[in-house]
Coordinates of C-alpha atoms and ligand atoms in Angstrom, one line a residue:
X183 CA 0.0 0.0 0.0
X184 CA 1.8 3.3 -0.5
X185 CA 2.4 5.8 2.1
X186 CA -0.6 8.4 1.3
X187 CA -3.1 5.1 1.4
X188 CA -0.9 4.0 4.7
X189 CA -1.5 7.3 6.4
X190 CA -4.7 7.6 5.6
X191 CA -6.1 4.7 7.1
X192 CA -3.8 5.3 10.5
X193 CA -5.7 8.2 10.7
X194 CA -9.3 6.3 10.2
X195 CA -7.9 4.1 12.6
X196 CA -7.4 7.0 15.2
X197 CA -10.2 8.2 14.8
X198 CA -12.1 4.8 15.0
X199 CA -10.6 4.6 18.6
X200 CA -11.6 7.9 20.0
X201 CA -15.2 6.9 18.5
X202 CA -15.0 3.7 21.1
X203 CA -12.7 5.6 23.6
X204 CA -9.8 2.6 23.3
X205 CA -6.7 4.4 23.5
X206 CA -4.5 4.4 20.7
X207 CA -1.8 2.6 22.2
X208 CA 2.0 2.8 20.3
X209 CA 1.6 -0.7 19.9
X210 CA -2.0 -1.0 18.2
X211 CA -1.1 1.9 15.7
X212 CA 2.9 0.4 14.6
X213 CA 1.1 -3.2 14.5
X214 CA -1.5 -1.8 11.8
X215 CA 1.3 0.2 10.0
X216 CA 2.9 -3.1 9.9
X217 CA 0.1 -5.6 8.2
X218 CA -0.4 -2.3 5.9
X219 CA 2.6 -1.9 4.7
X220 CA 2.7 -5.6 3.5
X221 CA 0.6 -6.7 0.6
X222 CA 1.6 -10.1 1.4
X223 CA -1.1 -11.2 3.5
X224 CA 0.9 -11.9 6.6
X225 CA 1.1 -14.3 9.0
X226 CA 1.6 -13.2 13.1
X227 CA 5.1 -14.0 13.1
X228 CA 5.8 -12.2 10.1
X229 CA 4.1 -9.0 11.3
X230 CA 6.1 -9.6 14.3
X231 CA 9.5 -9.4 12.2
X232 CA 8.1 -5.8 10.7
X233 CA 6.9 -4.5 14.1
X234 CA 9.9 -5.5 16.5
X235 CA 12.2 -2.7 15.4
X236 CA 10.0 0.1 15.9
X237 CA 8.3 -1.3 19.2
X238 CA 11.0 -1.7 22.1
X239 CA 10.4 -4.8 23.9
X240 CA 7.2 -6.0 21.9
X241 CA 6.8 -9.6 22.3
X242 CA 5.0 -12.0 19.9
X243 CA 1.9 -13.1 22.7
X244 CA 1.5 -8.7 22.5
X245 CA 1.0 -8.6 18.2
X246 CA -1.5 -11.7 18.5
X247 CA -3.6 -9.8 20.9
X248 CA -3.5 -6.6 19.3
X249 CA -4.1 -8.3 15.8
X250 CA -7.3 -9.8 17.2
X251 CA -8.0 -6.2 18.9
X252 CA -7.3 -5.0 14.8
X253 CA -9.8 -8.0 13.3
X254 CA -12.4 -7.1 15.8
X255 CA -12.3 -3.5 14.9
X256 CA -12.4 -4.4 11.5
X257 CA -9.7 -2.5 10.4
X258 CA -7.9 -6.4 9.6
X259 CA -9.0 -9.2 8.6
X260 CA -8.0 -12.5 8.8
X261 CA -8.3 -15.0 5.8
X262 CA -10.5 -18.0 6.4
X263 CA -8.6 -20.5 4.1
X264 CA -6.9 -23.4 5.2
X265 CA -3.3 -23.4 5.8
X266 CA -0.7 -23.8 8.5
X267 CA -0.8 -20.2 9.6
X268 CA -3.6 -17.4 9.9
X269 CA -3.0 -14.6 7.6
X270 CA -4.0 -10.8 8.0
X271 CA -5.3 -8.9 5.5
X272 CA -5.3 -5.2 5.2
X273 CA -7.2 -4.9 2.7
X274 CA -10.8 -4.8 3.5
X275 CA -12.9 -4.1 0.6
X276 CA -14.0 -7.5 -1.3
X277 CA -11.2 -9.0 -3.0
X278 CA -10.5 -12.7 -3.3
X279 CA -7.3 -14.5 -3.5
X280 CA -5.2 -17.0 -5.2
X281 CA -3.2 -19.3 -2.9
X282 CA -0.2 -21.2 -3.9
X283 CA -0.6 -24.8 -2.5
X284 CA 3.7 -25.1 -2.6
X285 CA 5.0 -22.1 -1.1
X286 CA 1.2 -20.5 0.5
X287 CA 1.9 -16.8 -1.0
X288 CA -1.4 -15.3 -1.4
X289 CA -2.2 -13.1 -3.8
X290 CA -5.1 -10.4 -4.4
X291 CA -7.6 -11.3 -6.6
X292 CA -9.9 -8.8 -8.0
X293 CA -13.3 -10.2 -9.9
X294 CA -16.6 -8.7 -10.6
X295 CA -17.4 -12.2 -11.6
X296 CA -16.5 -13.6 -8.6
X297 CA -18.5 -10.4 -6.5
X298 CA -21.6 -11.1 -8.0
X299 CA -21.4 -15.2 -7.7
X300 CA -25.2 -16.3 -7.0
X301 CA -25.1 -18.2 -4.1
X302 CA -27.0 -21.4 -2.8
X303 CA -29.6 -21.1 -0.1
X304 CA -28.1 -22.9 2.6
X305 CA -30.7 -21.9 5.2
X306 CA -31.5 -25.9 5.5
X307 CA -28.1 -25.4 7.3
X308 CA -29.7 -22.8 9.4
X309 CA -26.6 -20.9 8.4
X310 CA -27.1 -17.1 8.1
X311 CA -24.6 -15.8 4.9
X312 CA -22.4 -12.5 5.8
X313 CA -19.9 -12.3 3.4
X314 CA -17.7 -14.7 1.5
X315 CA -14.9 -14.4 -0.7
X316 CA -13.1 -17.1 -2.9
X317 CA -9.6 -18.4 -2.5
X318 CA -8.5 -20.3 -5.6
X319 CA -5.8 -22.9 -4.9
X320 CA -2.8 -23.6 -7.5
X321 CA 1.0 -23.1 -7.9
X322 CA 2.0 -19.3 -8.6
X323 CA 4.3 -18.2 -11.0
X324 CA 7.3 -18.5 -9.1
X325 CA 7.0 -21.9 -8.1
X326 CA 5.7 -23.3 -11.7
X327 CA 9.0 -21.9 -13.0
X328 CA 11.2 -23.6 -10.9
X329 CA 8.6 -26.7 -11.5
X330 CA 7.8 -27.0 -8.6
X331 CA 4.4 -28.5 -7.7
X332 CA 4.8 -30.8 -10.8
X333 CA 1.9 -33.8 -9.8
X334 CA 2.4 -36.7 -11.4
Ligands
ZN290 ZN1 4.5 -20.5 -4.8
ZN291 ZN1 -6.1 -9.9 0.2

């Protein structure tokens, strides 16, 4: 995300928090700087590694809670695909993604086919739809040219 985008959602985010009255903690705002500067959906651990320079003494157990404090506001969310590790996603408008089943980059997917997908009714499920978005599993670029992935 460039810088301009970048600031202006730190400042959404501010204001968000005065809105609830939860104090904009150093922490909360260099953690969302963080997942905003990467556009490659990352995991905890890797948000970690971005945060820990800019955040004396932050400790992993601190960016899990504050991510969850992030996804709860809304302001992150975290992709519902399987793989080993949750990922966080800045980018909160509908987008789907594509997931690479060797190395698990994930990588935006904009559609207006896949927006306007006609859903089934599941309410025999008693489920109650929200939102959903599609993740479409395969070997990226990268990978395929090293041929990797190759099934046999
Ligand atoms: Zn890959
Ligand atoms: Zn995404």
């Amino acid at each position: 995300m460039d810088p301009a985008r970048i600031d202006e959602c730190l400042g959404r985010f501010e204001s968000l928090c005065r809105e609830r009255g939860l104090p904009l903690t150093v922490q909360r705002r260099e953690i969302l700087r963080a997942v905003l500067e990467r556009d490659d959906h990352p995991t905890a651990d890797t948000v970690y590694e971005s945060a820990k320079d800019r955040i004396p003494g932050l400790s992993r157990t601190t960016v899990y809670r504050v991510l969850e404090t992030l996804v709860s506001l809304g302001v992150v969310r975290r992709l519902h695909h399987p793989g080993p590790n949750a990922r966080f996603d800045a980018k909160t408008s509908r987008h789907h993604h594509l997931v690479c089943r060797v190395c698990h980059r994930v990588i935006d997917l904009e559609s207006e086919d896949l927006d306007n997908l006609k859903l089934p009714s599941v309410s025999h499920h008693g489920f109650r739809i929200e939102d959903y978005s599609v993740h479409v599993v395969g070997v990226c670029g990268e990978c395929g040219s090293k041929g990797l992935g190759i099934r046999d």
